[in-house]
XYZ file of C-alpha atoms in Angstrom:
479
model
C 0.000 0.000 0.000
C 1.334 3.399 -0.885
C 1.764 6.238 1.579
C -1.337 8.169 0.127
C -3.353 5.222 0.211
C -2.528 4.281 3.918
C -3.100 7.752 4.949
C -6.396 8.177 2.481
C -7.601 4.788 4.830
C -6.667 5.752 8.056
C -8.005 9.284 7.686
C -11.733 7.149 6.639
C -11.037 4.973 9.652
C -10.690 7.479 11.825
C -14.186 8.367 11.151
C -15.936 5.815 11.350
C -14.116 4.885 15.173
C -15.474 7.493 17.164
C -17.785 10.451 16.941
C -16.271 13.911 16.283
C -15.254 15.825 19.206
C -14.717 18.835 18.712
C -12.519 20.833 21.443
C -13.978 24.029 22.955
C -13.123 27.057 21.122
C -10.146 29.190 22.191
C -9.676 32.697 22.401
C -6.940 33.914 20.576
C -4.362 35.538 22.740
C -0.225 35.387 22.947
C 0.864 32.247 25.090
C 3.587 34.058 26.944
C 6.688 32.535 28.104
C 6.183 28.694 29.304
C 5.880 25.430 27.204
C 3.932 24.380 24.875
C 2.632 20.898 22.512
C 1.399 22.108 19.021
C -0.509 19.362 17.781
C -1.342 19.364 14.144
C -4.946 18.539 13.308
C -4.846 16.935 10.154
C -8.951 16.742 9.568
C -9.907 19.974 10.954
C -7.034 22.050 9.084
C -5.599 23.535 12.750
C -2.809 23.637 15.283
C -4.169 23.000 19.277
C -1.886 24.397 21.798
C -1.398 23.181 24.883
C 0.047 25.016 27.982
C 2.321 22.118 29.707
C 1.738 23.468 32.893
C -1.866 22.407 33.345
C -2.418 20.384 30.170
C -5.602 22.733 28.438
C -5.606 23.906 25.386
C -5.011 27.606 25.340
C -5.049 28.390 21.554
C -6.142 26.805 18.243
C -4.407 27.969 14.892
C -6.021 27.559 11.662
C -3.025 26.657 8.809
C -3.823 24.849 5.495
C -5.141 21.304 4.042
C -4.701 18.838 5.888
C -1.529 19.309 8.111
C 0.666 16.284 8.851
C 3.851 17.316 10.788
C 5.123 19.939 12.918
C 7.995 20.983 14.500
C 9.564 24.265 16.169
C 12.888 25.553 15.832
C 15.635 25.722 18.802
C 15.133 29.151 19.909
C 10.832 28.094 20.258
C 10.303 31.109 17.932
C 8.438 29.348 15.435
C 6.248 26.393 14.774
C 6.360 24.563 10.995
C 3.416 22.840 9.768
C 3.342 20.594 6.880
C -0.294 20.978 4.852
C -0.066 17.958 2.973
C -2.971 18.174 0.998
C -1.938 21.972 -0.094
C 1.767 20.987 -0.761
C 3.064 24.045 1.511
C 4.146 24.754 5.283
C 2.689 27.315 7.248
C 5.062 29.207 9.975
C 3.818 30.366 13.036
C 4.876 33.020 15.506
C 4.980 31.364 18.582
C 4.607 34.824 20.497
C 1.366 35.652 19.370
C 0.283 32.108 17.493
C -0.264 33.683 14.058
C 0.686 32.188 10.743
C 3.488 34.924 9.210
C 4.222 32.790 6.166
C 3.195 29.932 3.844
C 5.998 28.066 2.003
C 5.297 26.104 -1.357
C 7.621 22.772 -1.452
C 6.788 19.768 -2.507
C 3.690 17.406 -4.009
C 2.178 16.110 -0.269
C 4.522 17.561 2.559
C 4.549 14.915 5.704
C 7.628 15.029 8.195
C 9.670 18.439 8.989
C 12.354 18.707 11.368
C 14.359 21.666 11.803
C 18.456 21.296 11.797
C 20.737 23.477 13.629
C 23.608 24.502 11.490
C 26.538 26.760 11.643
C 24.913 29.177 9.344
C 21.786 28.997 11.497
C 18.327 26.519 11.587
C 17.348 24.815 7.958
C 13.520 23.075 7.955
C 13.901 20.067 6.262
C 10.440 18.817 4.929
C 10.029 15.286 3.486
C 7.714 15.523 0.265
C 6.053 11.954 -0.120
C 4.635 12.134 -3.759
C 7.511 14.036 -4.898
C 10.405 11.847 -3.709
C 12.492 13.974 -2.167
C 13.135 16.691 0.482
C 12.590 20.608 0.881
C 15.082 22.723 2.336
C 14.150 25.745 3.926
C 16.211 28.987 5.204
C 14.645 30.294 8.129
C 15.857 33.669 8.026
C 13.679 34.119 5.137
C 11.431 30.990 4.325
C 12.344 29.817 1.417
C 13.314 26.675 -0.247
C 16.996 27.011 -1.226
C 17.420 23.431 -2.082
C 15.735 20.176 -2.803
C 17.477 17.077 -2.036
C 15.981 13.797 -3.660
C 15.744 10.475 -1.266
C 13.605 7.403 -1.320
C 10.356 6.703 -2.535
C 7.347 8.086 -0.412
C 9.285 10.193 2.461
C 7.175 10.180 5.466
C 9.144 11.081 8.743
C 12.371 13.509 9.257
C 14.870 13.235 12.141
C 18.129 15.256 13.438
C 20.313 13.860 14.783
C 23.496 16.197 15.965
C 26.834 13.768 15.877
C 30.358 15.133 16.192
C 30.448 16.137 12.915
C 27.908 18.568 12.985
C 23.959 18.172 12.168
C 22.856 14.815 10.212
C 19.385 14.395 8.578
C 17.187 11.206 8.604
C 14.435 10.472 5.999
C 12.355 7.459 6.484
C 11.182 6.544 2.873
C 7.728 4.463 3.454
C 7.768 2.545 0.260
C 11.154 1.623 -0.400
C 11.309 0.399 3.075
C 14.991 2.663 3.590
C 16.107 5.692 5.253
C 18.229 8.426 3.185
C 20.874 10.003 5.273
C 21.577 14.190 4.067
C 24.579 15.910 5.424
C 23.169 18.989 6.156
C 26.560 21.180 5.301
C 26.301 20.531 1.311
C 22.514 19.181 1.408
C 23.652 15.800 -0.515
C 23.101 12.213 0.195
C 25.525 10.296 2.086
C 23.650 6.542 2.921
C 21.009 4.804 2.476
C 20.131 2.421 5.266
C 17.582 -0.635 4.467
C 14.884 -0.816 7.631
C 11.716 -2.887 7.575
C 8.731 -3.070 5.746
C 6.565 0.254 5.221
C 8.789 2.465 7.870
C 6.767 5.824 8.982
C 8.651 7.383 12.094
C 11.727 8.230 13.376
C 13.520 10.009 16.158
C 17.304 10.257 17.350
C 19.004 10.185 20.444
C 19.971 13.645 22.090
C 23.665 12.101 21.709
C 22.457 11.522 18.338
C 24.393 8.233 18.512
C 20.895 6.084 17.401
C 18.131 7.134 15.488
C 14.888 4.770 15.732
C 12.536 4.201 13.160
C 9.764 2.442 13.136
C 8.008 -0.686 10.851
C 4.539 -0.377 10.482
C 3.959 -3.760 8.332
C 6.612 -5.628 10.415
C 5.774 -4.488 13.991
C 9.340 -3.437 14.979
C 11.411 -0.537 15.374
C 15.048 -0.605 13.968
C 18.155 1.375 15.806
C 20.448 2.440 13.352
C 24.152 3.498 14.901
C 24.808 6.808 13.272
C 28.298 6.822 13.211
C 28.285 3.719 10.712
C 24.516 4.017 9.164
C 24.042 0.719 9.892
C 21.119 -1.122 11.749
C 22.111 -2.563 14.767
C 19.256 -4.057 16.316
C 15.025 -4.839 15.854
C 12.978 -4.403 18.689
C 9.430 -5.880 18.349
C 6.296 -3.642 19.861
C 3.135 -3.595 19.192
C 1.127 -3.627 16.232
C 1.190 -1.079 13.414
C 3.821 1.412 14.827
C 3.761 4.877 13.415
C 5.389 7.775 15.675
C 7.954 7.633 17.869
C 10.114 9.931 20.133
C 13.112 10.093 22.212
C 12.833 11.320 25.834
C 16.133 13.724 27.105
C 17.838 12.349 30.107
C 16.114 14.133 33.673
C 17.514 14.000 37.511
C 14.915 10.928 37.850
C 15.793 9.325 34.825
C 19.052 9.504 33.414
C 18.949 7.315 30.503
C 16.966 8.466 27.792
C 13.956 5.935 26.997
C 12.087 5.443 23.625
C 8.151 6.004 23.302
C 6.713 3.902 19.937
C 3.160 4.776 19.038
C 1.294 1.670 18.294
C -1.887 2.630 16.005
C -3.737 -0.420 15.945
C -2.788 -1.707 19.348
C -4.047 1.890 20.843
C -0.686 1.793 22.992
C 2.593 2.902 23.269
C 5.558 0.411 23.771
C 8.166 2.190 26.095
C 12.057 0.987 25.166
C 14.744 1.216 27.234
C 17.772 2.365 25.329
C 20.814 0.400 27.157
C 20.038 -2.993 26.071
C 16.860 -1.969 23.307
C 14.424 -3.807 25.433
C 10.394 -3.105 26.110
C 10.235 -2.218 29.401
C 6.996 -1.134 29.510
C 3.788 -0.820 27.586
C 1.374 2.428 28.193
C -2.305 1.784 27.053
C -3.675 5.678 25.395
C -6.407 6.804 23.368
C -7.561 4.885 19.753
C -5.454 4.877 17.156
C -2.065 6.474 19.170
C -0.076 8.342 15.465
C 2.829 10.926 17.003
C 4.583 11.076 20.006
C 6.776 14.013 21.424
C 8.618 14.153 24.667
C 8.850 17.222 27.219
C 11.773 19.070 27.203
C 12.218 18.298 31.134
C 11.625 14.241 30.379
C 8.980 13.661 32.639
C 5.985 13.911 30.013
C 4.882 12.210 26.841
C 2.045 13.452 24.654
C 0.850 11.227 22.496
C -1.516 12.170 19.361
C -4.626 10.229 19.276
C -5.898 10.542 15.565
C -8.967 8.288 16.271
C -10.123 9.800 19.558
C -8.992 13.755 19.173
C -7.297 13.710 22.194
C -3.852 13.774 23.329
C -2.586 11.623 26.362
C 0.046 12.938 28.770
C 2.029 9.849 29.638
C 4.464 10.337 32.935
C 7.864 8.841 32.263
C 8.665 8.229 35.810
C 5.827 5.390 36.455
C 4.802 5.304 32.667
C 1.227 5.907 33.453
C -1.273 8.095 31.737
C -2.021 11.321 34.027
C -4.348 13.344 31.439
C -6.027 13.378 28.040
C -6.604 16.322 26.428
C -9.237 16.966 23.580
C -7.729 19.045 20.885
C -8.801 18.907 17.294
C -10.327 16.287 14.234
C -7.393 13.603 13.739
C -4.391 14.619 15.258
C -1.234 13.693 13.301
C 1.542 15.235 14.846
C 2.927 16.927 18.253
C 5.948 18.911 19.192
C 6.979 20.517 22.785
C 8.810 23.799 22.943
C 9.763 26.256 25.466
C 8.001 29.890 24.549
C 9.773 32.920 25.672
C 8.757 36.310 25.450
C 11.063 37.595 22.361
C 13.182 40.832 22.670
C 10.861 43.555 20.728
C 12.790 44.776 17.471
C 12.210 48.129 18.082
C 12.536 51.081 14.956
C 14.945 54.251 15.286
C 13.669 57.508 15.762
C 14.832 61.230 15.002
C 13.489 63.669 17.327
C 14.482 67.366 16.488
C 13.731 70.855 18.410
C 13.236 74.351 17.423
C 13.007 77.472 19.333
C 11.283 80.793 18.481
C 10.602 83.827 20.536
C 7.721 86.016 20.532
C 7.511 89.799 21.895
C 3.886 90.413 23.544
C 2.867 94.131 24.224
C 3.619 97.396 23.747
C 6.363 99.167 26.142
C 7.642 98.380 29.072
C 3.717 99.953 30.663
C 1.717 97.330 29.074
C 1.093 94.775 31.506
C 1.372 92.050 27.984
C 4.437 92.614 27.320
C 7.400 90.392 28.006
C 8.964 87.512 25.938
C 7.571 84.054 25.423
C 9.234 80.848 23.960
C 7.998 77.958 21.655
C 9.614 75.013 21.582
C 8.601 72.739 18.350
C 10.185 69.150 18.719
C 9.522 66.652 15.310
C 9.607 62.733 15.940
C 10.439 60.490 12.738
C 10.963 57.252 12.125
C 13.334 56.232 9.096
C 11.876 59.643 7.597
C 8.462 59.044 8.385
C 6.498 61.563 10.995
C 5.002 59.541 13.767
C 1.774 60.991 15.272
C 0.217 60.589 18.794
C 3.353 59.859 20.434
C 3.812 61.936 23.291
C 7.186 64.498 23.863
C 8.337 66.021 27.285
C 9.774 69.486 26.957
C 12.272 69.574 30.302
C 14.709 73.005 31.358
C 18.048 71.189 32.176
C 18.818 71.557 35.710
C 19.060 69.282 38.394
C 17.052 67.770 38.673
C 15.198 68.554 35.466
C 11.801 70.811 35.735
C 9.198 69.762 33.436
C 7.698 72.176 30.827
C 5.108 70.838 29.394
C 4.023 66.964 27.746
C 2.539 67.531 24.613
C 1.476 64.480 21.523
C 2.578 65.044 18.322
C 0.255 65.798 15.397
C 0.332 63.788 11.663
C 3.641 65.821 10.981
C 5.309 64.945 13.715
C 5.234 67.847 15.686
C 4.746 69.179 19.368
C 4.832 72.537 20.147
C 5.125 73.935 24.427
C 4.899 77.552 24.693
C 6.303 79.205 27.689
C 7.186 82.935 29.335
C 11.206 83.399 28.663
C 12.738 83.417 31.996
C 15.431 85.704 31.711
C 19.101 84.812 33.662
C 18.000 80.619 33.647
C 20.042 78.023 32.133
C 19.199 77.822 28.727
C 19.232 74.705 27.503
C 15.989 72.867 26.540
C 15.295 68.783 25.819
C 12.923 67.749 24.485
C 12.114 63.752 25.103
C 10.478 60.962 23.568
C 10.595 57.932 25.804
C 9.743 55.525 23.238
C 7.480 51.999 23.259
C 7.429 48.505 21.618
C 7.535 49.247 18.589
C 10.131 52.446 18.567
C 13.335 53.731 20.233
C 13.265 56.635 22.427
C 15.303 59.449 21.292
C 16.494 63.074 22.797
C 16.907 66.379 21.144
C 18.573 69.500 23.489
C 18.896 72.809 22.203
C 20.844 75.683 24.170
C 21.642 79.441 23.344
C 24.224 81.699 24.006
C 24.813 85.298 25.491
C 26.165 88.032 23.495
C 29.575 87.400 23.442
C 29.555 83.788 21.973
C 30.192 81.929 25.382
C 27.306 79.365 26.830
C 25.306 79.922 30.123
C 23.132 82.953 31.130
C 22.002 85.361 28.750
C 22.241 88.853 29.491
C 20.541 89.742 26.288
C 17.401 88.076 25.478
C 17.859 84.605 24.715
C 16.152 83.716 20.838
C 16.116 86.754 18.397
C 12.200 86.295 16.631
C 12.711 83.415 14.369
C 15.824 81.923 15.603
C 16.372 78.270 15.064
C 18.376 75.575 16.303
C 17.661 71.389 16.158
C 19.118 68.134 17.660
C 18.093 65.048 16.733
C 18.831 60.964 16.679
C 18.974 61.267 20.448
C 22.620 63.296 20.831
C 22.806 66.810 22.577
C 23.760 69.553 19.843
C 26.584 71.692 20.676
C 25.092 75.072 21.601
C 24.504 77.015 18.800
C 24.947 80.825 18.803
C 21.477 81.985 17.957
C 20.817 85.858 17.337
């Protein structure tokens, strides 16, 4: 049976094993720092997130057709679903759980795992009609190669060896796994597994990677440094996902978790002497697995029962089950922080002019007053409603006025000259999320050149002076 056709059949079986159950709606909102499972929904076309801490779905992410695989790069910045049926990968911000870009590749995208390189992360996406493999830059999704493998790639592994990041393609029906060096994208083994392989995961060493033999009930450990199989270990019947858990305080060695689909249970394989140690009954039809990044949790992806159960590694029992979306295919754990906001320059200048009021030294109008005009940009562009603090500089500094600017950019604060003050102004803009602060200071002279009090007045009618990208200017002689 071909990959389509097995996933056309479990997709119908699926459906007819349980009712749909739907899980309650979301509300959209950023997860903030913690951890996280994404769990791909491949028949309701959506992403389920679930906050580790309490096990409840917190978000739900609509991506394309039929997603298959997902996984998150190193830095938990973003999520990468495969939409198998729409031969492209949606990429989602984990900091606000939005999908910021869809990336053609191949004809029916399945496994993706991303690879940490010296030139940064590369998505590798395994393309099961096409025959071959996507690669994809992260720094600005796109596919800058495509590596040809096996016939019908399903799953993708990493595994980082000594000699830097190695990729591992499970090809479904040519029962082999294509190895990729990642530094020159080419081919460097193929390694024969049993029949109609589907997953595969590697050791944190990366010394192993195991894949599992859906048609002959096994998983095979291949020994990376030689590409060789070294050992079958039987499990249960019709395994599909499988995942490797990281060592912990409470369990040092790292153990192996094989989803069994038709045996609705997940064979648990200790990885000193590749033995079953323990077998975890879940929900129906058990498809992905992913481990916690602490070791002490397994979710498992239930495609026949929409659910996900949470399987503790330290007594192997099942502690929740979570209802997520229509057919879950795929799960991945990462650790969420909140990112560093990329924040735009600004250019705040200031003016001065001076205005006589009155008539004679009689008129109870007359004196001198002062308008300071400060204009905020951003890479040339006036930025409006943003609020600017006018400040005499003195210690500590006495506030003028706080004024917001208007759609060019500018804030005017009007004041009586004070005569024999310091005279230098600031004007401030303190900045936000989304833009630096920046400082502009202006500052006359007196009439014989030299900075400090005036004993003439201070700004002849129309004098100007400016400071901008947040320096002090020197102080200008305005007359």
């Amino acid at each position: 049976m071909t990959l389509r056709a097995w996933l056309a059949a479990l997709t119908v079986l699926a459906g007819l094993a349980v009712p749909v159950a739907l899980a309650a709606p979301a509300t959209a909102q950023p997860p903030g720092p913690g951890t996280f499972a994404y769990v791909a929904n491949g028949n309701s076309d959506n992403v389920s997130v679930i906050d580790t801490a309490n096990n409840t779905v917190v978000d739900t992410i609509d991506v394309g057709d039929t997603p298959r695989g997902v996984a998150v790069t190193p830095d938990g910045r973003f999520a990468y679903v495969t939409n198998s049926e729409a031969d492209t990968v949606s990429v989602i911000d984990t900091a606000n759980n939005t999908v910021v870009a869809t990336i053609d590749v191949g004809v029916l995208p399945i496994g993706v795992a991303v690879a940490a390189t010296p030139n940064g992360p590369f998505v590798y996406v395994s393309n099961a009609d096409s025959d071959n493999v996507s690669v994809i830059d992260t720094t600005n999704n796109t596919v800058t190669a495509t590596v040809p493998v096996g016939q019908g790639p399903s799953a993708v592994a990493v595994a980082a060896t000594a000699g830097g990041a190695v990729v591992y393609v499970v090809n479904a029906d040519s029962d082999s796994v294509s190895v990729i060096r990642t530094s020159d994208n080419s081919v460097i083994a193929t390694v024969p597994v049993g029949s109609d392989p589907m997953g595969a995961a590697a050791t944190p060493d990366g010394e192993h990677v195991y894949v599992t033999n859906q048609q002959s009930n096994s998983v095979s450990v291949i020994l990376t440094g030689a590409n060789t199989v070294i050992g079958v270990v039987g499990v249960g019947s019709r395994p599909t996902g499988v995942t490797v858990t990281p060592g912990s305080p409470t369990l040092p060695d790292p153990r192996v978790y094989v989803t069994n689909a038709l045996s609705n249970n997940v064979s648990v394989i200790n990885t000193f002497n590749h033995s079953v140690i323990a077998t975890v009954p879940v929900g129906s039809e058990p498809f992905a697995a992913a481990a916690a990044l602490d070791g002490g949790s397994v979710y498992v992806a239930n495609t026949g029962s929409d659910n996900v159960s949470v399987i503790d590694t330290t007594n192997n029992t099942v502690t929740a089950t979570v209802p997520v979306g229509q057919g879950p295919r795929a799960v991945a754990v990462a650790r969420v922080t909140t990112p560093v906001p990329v924040r735009t320059p600004t250019t705040l200048t200031l003016t001065a002019k001076k205005t006589k009021k009155g008539h004679g030294k009689h008129d109870a109008r007359a004196g001198h007053t002062l308008t300071l005009t400060a204009r905020l940009t951003a890479e040339g562009t006036p930025l409006e409603g943003e609020d600017i603090t006018f400040t005499i500089d003195r210690t500590p500094p006495v506030t003028l006025c706080t004024e917001t600017t208007d759609a060019q950019g500018q804030a005017s604060c009007t004041i009586r000259e004070r005569r024999n003050e310091h005279i230098c102004y600031t004007a401030d803009f303190l900045g936000d999320d989304t833009f630096e602060p920046s400082t502009a200071t202006l500052c006359g002279r007196d009439s014989h050149g030299k900075p400090g009090r005036p004993k003439s007045p201070l700004f002849s009618e129309g004098g100007v002076g400016a400071a901008g990208d947040g320096a002090t200017a020197g102080p200008p002689h305005i007359r």
